[in-house]
Structures are given as structure tokens and as C-alpha cells.
mmCIF file of C-alpha atoms in Angstrom:
data_model
loop_
_atom_site.group_PDB
_atom_site.id
_atom_site.type_symbol
_atom_site.label_atom_id
_atom_site.label_comp_id
_atom_site.label_asym_id
_atom_site.label_seq_id
_atom_site.Cartn_x
_atom_site.Cartn_y
_atom_site.Cartn_z
ATOM 1 C CA UNK I 1 -66.148 -77.440 98.215
ATOM 2 C CA UNK I 2 -63.595 -80.184 97.885
ATOM 3 C CA UNK I 3 -59.930 -79.259 97.624
ATOM 4 C CA UNK I 4 -57.395 -80.373 95.056
ATOM 5 C CA UNK I 5 -53.761 -79.461 95.572
ATOM 6 C CA UNK I 6 -50.808 -79.457 93.217
ATOM 7 C CA UNK I 7 -47.121 -79.482 93.905
ATOM 8 C CA UNK I 8 -45.039 -77.643 92.990
ATOM 9 C CA UNK I 9 -46.917 -74.454 92.140
ATOM 10 C CA UNK I 10 -44.124 -73.470 89.788
ATOM 11 C CA UNK I 11 -40.955 -75.108 88.524
ATOM 12 C CA UNK I 12 -38.082 -74.164 86.267
ATOM 13 C CA UNK I 13 -36.060 -76.912 84.645
ATOM 14 C CA UNK I 14 -33.425 -77.254 81.954
ATOM 15 C CA UNK I 15 -34.029 -78.758 78.535
ATOM 16 C CA UNK I 16 -33.643 -82.512 78.509
ATOM 17 C CA UNK I 17 -34.499 -83.042 82.138
ATOM 18 C CA UNK I 18 -37.675 -84.538 83.559
ATOM 19 C CA UNK I 19 -40.048 -82.942 86.008
ATOM 20 C CA UNK I 20 -42.803 -84.481 88.108
ATOM 21 C CA UNK I 21 -46.001 -82.720 89.135
ATOM 22 C CA UNK I 22 -48.202 -84.095 91.914
ATOM 23 C CA UNK I 23 -51.952 -83.754 92.198
ATOM 24 C CA UNK I 24 -53.790 -84.642 95.383
ATOM 25 C CA UNK I 25 -57.436 -84.706 96.399
ATOM 26 C CA UNK I 26 -57.311 -83.584 100.009
ATOM 27 C CA UNK I 27 -60.709 -84.400 101.448
ATOM 28 C CA UNK I 28 -62.296 -86.843 99.043
ATOM 29 C CA UNK I 29 -61.450 -89.922 97.059
ATOM 30 C CA UNK I 30 -61.050 -89.561 93.337
ATOM 31 C CA UNK I 31 -61.054 -92.663 91.189
ATOM 32 C CA UNK I 32 -60.734 -90.441 88.132
ATOM 33 C CA UNK I 33 -58.305 -87.579 87.655
ATOM 34 C CA UNK I 34 -57.641 -85.402 84.641
ATOM 35 C CA UNK I 35 -54.637 -83.459 83.390
ATOM 36 C CA UNK I 36 -54.994 -80.263 81.380
ATOM 37 C CA UNK I 37 -52.512 -77.907 79.794
ATOM 38 C CA UNK I 38 -53.057 -74.208 79.195
ATOM 39 C CA UNK I 39 -50.922 -71.898 77.075
ATOM 40 C CA UNK I 40 -51.057 -68.118 77.591
ATOM 41 C CA UNK I 41 -54.327 -66.501 76.523
ATOM 42 C CA UNK I 42 -55.755 -69.888 75.550
ATOM 43 C CA UNK I 43 -58.305 -72.240 77.028
ATOM 44 C CA UNK I 44 -57.582 -75.450 78.894
ATOM 45 C CA UNK I 45 -56.743 -78.458 76.742
ATOM 46 C CA UNK I 46 -57.449 -81.907 78.114
ATOM 47 C CA UNK I 47 -54.347 -84.083 77.928
ATOM 48 C CA UNK I 48 -55.378 -87.325 79.574
ATOM 49 C CA UNK I 49 -57.742 -89.091 81.905
ATOM 50 C CA UNK I 50 -56.430 -91.396 84.578
ATOM 51 C CA UNK I 51 -58.274 -93.967 86.621
ATOM 52 C CA UNK I 52 -56.854 -95.313 89.843
ATOM 53 C CA UNK I 53 -54.952 -98.522 89.279
ATOM 54 C CA UNK I 54 -55.117 -98.500 85.497
ATOM 55 C CA UNK I 55 -53.360 -96.910 82.555
ATOM 56 C CA UNK I 56 -54.192 -93.383 81.573
ATOM 57 C CA UNK I 57 -56.182 -92.589 78.446
ATOM 58 C CA UNK I 58 -54.529 -89.884 76.378
ATOM 59 C CA UNK I 59 -56.238 -87.416 74.100
ATOM 60 C CA UNK I 60 -55.371 -87.405 70.432
ATOM 61 C CA UNK I 61 -52.049 -85.743 69.744
ATOM 62 C CA UNK I 62 -50.692 -86.104 73.288
ATOM 63 C CA UNK I 63 -47.541 -88.223 73.489
ATOM 64 C CA UNK I 64 -47.974 -90.826 76.202
ATOM 65 C CA UNK I 65 -44.249 -91.554 76.378
ATOM 66 C CA UNK I 66 -43.490 -87.907 76.974
ATOM 67 C CA UNK I 67 -46.211 -87.204 79.514
ATOM 68 C CA UNK I 68 -46.176 -90.091 81.961
ATOM 69 C CA UNK I 69 -49.194 -90.308 84.219
ATOM 70 C CA UNK I 70 -49.445 -92.446 87.329
ATOM 71 C CA UNK I 71 -52.583 -92.724 89.447
ATOM 72 C CA UNK I 72 -51.442 -95.094 92.162
ATOM 73 C CA UNK I 73 -53.947 -94.203 94.868
ATOM 74 C CA UNK I 74 -57.400 -92.700 95.269
ATOM 75 C CA UNK I 75 -55.925 -89.365 96.292
ATOM 76 C CA UNK I 76 -52.767 -88.991 94.215
ATOM 77 C CA UNK I 77 -51.945 -88.681 90.544
ATOM 78 C CA UNK I 78 -48.629 -87.615 89.087
ATOM 79 C CA UNK I 79 -47.652 -86.186 85.713
ATOM 80 C CA UNK I 80 -44.034 -86.510 84.637
ATOM 81 C CA UNK I 81 -42.852 -84.440 81.717
ATOM 82 C CA UNK I 82 -39.906 -86.361 80.318
ATOM 83 C CA UNK I 83 -37.045 -84.839 78.331
ATOM 84 C CA UNK I 84 -38.613 -81.427 78.628
ATOM 85 C CA UNK I 85 -38.219 -78.839 75.897
ATOM 86 C CA UNK I 86 -39.005 -75.114 75.925
ATOM 87 C CA UNK I 87 -42.224 -75.751 73.993
ATOM 88 C CA UNK I 88 -43.432 -77.798 76.979
ATOM 89 C CA UNK I 89 -43.481 -74.626 79.040
ATOM 90 C CA UNK I 90 -47.078 -74.198 80.066
ATOM 91 C CA UNK I 91 -49.586 -74.094 82.902
ATOM 92 C CA UNK I 92 -50.488 -77.653 83.905
ATOM 93 C CA UNK I 93 -53.743 -78.139 85.792
ATOM 94 C CA UNK I 94 -55.094 -81.315 87.312
ATOM 95 C CA UNK I 95 -58.667 -82.100 88.159
ATOM 96 C CA UNK I 96 -60.344 -84.751 90.253
ATOM 97 C CA UNK I 97 -63.873 -86.065 90.207
ATOM 98 C CA UNK I 98 -65.639 -86.728 93.481
ATOM 99 C CA UNK I 99 -67.624 -89.891 92.966
ATOM 100 C CA UNK I 100 -69.395 -89.559 96.292
ATOM 101 C CA UNK I 101 -71.036 -86.288 95.366
ATOM 102 C CA UNK I 102 -72.955 -85.250 92.291
ATOM 103 C CA UNK I 103 -70.017 -86.021 90.050
ATOM 104 C CA UNK I 104 -68.633 -82.562 90.513
ATOM 105 C CA UNK I 105 -65.151 -82.085 89.197
ATOM 106 C CA UNK I 106 -62.669 -79.961 91.122
ATOM 107 C CA UNK I 107 -59.537 -78.341 89.804
ATOM 108 C CA UNK I 108 -56.157 -77.792 91.347
ATOM 109 C CA UNK I 109 -54.438 -74.398 91.408
ATOM 110 C CA UNK I 110 -52.117 -75.307 88.544
ATOM 111 C CA UNK I 111 -48.363 -75.693 88.095
ATOM 112 C CA UNK I 112 -46.400 -73.243 86.009
ATOM 113 C CA UNK I 113 -43.611 -75.095 84.159
ATOM 114 C CA UNK I 114 -40.811 -73.150 82.515
ATOM 115 C CA UNK I 115 -38.216 -75.038 80.521
ATOM 116 C CA UNK I 116 -35.022 -73.131 79.790
ATOM 117 C CA UNK Y 1 -64.085 -80.416 70.463
ATOM 118 C CA UNK Y 2 -66.152 -78.278 72.785
ATOM 119 C CA UNK Y 3 -69.902 -78.396 72.216
ATOM 120 C CA UNK Y 4 -70.533 -74.845 73.416
ATOM 121 C CA UNK Y 5 -70.416 -71.352 71.956
ATOM 122 C CA UNK Y 6 -69.990 -68.256 74.103
ATOM 123 C CA UNK Y 7 -69.388 -64.568 73.398
ATOM 124 C CA UNK Y 8 -65.667 -63.825 73.793
ATOM 125 C CA UNK Y 9 -66.166 -60.924 76.170
ATOM 126 C CA UNK Y 10 -68.752 -59.058 78.210
ATOM 127 C CA UNK Y 11 -68.845 -56.088 80.552
ATOM 128 C CA UNK Y 12 -71.088 -55.525 83.535
ATOM 129 C CA UNK Y 13 -71.403 -52.780 86.126
ATOM 130 C CA UNK Y 14 -70.648 -53.595 89.723
ATOM 131 C CA UNK Y 15 -73.787 -54.396 91.683
ATOM 132 C CA UNK Y 16 -75.806 -55.315 88.627
ATOM 133 C CA UNK Y 17 -76.754 -58.794 87.497
ATOM 134 C CA UNK Y 18 -74.370 -60.381 85.010
ATOM 135 C CA UNK Y 19 -76.076 -62.663 82.483
ATOM 136 C CA UNK Y 20 -73.728 -64.907 80.532
ATOM 137 C CA UNK Y 21 -75.234 -66.783 77.582
ATOM 138 C CA UNK Y 22 -74.148 -70.125 76.179
ATOM 139 C CA UNK Y 23 -75.281 -72.080 73.143
ATOM 140 C CA UNK Y 24 -75.072 -75.877 73.117
ATOM 141 C CA UNK Y 25 -77.387 -76.848 70.276
ATOM 142 C CA UNK Y 26 -75.913 -80.353 69.841
ATOM 143 C CA UNK Y 27 -76.285 -81.373 73.471
ATOM 144 C CA UNK Y 28 -77.544 -84.918 74.060
ATOM 145 C CA UNK Y 29 -80.292 -85.853 76.450
ATOM 146 C CA UNK Y 30 -78.049 -87.145 79.208
ATOM 147 C CA UNK Y 31 -75.325 -84.518 79.019
ATOM 148 C CA UNK Y 32 -74.983 -82.005 81.808
ATOM 149 C CA UNK Y 33 -74.153 -78.318 81.437
ATOM 150 C CA UNK Y 34 -71.376 -77.115 83.744
ATOM 151 C CA UNK Y 35 -70.111 -73.626 84.466
ATOM 152 C CA UNK Y 36 -66.643 -72.852 85.764
ATOM 153 C CA UNK Y 37 -64.697 -69.654 86.021
ATOM 154 C CA UNK Y 38 -60.975 -68.987 85.972
ATOM 155 C CA UNK Y 39 -59.326 -66.031 87.534
ATOM 156 C CA UNK Y 40 -55.949 -65.184 86.052
ATOM 157 C CA UNK Y 41 -53.271 -67.835 86.659
ATOM 158 C CA UNK Y 42 -55.476 -69.951 88.898
ATOM 159 C CA UNK Y 43 -57.266 -73.256 88.418
ATOM 160 C CA UNK Y 44 -60.907 -73.200 87.305
ATOM 161 C CA UNK Y 45 -63.487 -72.796 90.049
ATOM 162 C CA UNK Y 46 -66.725 -74.769 89.932
ATOM 163 C CA UNK Y 47 -69.836 -72.595 89.869
ATOM 164 C CA UNK Y 48 -72.893 -74.675 89.063
ATOM 165 C CA UNK Y 49 -74.230 -77.445 86.860
ATOM 166 C CA UNK Y 50 -77.593 -78.667 85.622
ATOM 167 C CA UNK Y 51 -79.369 -81.106 83.341
ATOM 168 C CA UNK Y 52 -82.887 -79.872 82.620
ATOM 169 C CA UNK Y 53 -84.174 -77.799 85.494
ATOM 170 C CA UNK Y 54 -83.028 -74.371 86.526
ATOM 171 C CA UNK Y 55 -80.533 -74.445 89.366
ATOM 172 C CA UNK Y 56 -79.488 -71.956 92.029
ATOM 173 C CA UNK Y 57 -76.758 -71.972 94.624
ATOM 174 C CA UNK Y 58 -74.934 -69.417 96.717
ATOM 175 C CA UNK Y 59 -72.832 -68.285 93.781
ATOM 176 C CA UNK Y 60 -75.183 -68.149 90.810
ATOM 177 C CA UNK Y 61 -78.299 -69.281 89.010
ATOM 178 C CA UNK Y 62 -78.406 -71.428 85.905
ATOM 179 C CA UNK Y 63 -81.303 -71.092 83.495
ATOM 180 C CA UNK Y 64 -81.594 -73.855 80.875
ATOM 181 C CA UNK Y 65 -84.050 -73.476 78.013
ATOM 182 C CA UNK Y 66 -86.739 -76.087 77.611
ATOM 183 C CA UNK Y 67 -85.125 -77.506 74.462
ATOM 184 C CA UNK Y 68 -81.759 -77.503 76.316
ATOM 185 C CA UNK Y 69 -80.020 -75.874 73.367
ATOM 186 C CA UNK Y 70 -78.885 -72.883 75.378
ATOM 187 C CA UNK Y 71 -78.400 -71.708 78.915
ATOM 188 C CA UNK Y 72 -77.650 -68.557 80.878
ATOM 189 C CA UNK Y 73 -75.524 -68.151 83.960
ATOM 190 C CA UNK Y 74 -76.687 -65.347 86.211
ATOM 191 C CA UNK Y 75 -74.504 -63.674 88.821
ATOM 192 C CA UNK Y 76 -77.160 -61.699 90.708
ATOM 193 C CA UNK Y 77 -75.036 -58.918 92.179
ATOM 194 C CA UNK Y 78 -71.691 -58.788 90.416
ATOM 195 C CA UNK Y 79 -68.635 -57.590 92.305
ATOM 196 C CA UNK Y 80 -65.164 -56.691 91.091
ATOM 197 C CA UNK Y 81 -63.989 -60.119 92.274
ATOM 198 C CA UNK Y 82 -66.263 -61.740 89.703
ATOM 199 C CA UNK Y 83 -63.981 -60.540 86.912
ATOM 200 C CA UNK Y 84 -62.798 -63.778 85.295
ATOM 201 C CA UNK Y 85 -63.110 -66.028 82.264
ATOM 202 C CA UNK Y 86 -66.340 -68.015 82.474
ATOM 203 C CA UNK Y 87 -66.538 -71.396 80.796
ATOM 204 C CA UNK Y 88 -69.758 -73.108 79.819
ATOM 205 C CA UNK Y 89 -69.075 -76.805 79.309
ATOM 206 C CA UNK Y 90 -71.108 -79.772 78.222
ATOM 207 C CA UNK Y 91 -69.844 -82.868 79.935
ATOM 208 C CA UNK Y 92 -69.457 -85.456 77.213
ATOM 209 C CA UNK Y 93 -69.162 -89.201 77.166
ATOM 210 C CA UNK Y 94 -66.275 -90.318 74.993
ATOM 211 C CA UNK Y 95 -64.531 -93.670 74.880
ATOM 212 C CA UNK Y 96 -66.323 -94.749 78.032
ATOM 213 C CA UNK Y 97 -65.336 -91.726 80.076
ATOM 214 C CA UNK Y 98 -67.025 -88.513 81.116
ATOM 215 C CA UNK Y 99 -64.974 -85.459 80.260
ATOM 216 C CA UNK Y 100 -65.112 -81.708 80.598
ATOM 217 C CA UNK Y 101 -63.886 -80.237 77.319
ATOM 218 C CA UNK Y 102 -63.313 -76.502 77.586
ATOM 219 C CA UNK Y 103 -64.220 -73.996 74.883
ATOM 220 C CA UNK Y 104 -62.886 -70.465 74.676
ATOM 221 C CA UNK Y 105 -65.112 -69.026 77.388
ATOM 222 C CA UNK Y 106 -66.353 -65.493 78.026
ATOM 223 C CA UNK Y 107 -64.058 -62.926 79.570
ATOM 224 C CA UNK Y 108 -66.317 -61.047 81.987
ATOM 225 C CA UNK Y 109 -65.136 -57.669 83.235
ATOM 226 C CA UNK Y 110 -66.948 -56.062 86.136
ATOM 227 C CA UNK Y 111 -66.575 -52.286 86.063
ATOM 228 C CA UNK Y 112 -66.788 -50.067 89.154
#
């Protein structure tokens, strides 16, 4: 199947700083990418949907000014957690939809963010 | 909100078929049923999807009832590596976009 990568796989940052997470579709073009967050022992929660070249659409309750999403190319989307706080510590997972196939959606391996 | 209901946990013996049920009674006519699984601390892995007909691939089979209100994922010969959380998802259309909204899933444990 298609491959989605994320970088970094884990990151530790201090409160008040910002951290950027990259999501790449390696062998297909993805006009739509998704960002999820997962807390321990919980399911994935959809944060936002991004379409290449346009503004992201955020789910209810997700602060767009805190979680900045950029989808500048057909293979790259970034999530920036601004002014991070310990409660932002979570597992962040991106996903990309392959529009050439049967609309299958592939997930990255996730990024573990710890805010101290 | 997720449109699916799954049992929170199931056990299966290694080598036997694992049958994971899912209820999606409010599914609309053009909404697909997707199955993913997540092994601890990894991203979800795509398994299979379907609309009306039963589907089979190298990983699993998907049986969808005629009224489409429920489905069953079948892992024909479960191995220890199949231990994971399995998510049944109805892909919904919302605000012009197609989304996969995860429910709580079924934690499947394969026992030796």
C-alpha cells in the first residue's frame, strides 16, 4: 500500500514553545490530508482536514490559531502546535487520501509530542 | 460522532477465524464501511472497505448485511500479530468533505 511518513517520530518541547510536525505522502499525491490526535487509551480524534492550496477546515472545539496547518504541496502537510502546554502532549497522526485509487486513506506512523 | 458500535474487546485463539462485528444502523446509501486496525503506538493500518457487496483481500474478508446496518470483519487464520484495536468506520460526508470518524473500536487479543 501507499506510504505516509511523519517527522519527527517523537519530540519533547518546553511549555510556551512551538513545534512543527511534517506529514508526507511518499508515493502518491494527496490533495486531502487529515490530522488526528490520540490521548492514551482513547480513540483517534479528527482535528482538521486540509486541502492542498487552501485553508484547513477544523473540527468543532479545535483552536485554529493554536494548531496551524499548512498544506502547500500535494505531498506535504505540516501541523504546528503553537505556544505548547503540557495538556497538548499527545500522539498526533496524519492521514492522506489517495485520489488516484479507490479513495483509500493511509495513515502515518504518528508523532509523540511531550510538553514539559 | 462515530456512526458505528463495536464490542470493546474480544479474544480469539491463534489459528482460528476471528469475526469482529460492527453495527452501523444509521448508515446512508452512499457511505462506505472501512476497517482499520491499530497496533500499540503506531498509526492505523488500512484493512478493507466496502459499500454493499462482500469484499475479500489478502488480509481479511468483509461481510455486509443486505440492509447494510451491520458488518463483520473476518480474519481467517488469526496470528499473534493480529492482536490490535480494530476500528469499524463509516466514511461520512460533512461540510463538503469525506471524513473517517473513529469510534472506540474493538480490542482483539489473539491467544496462543
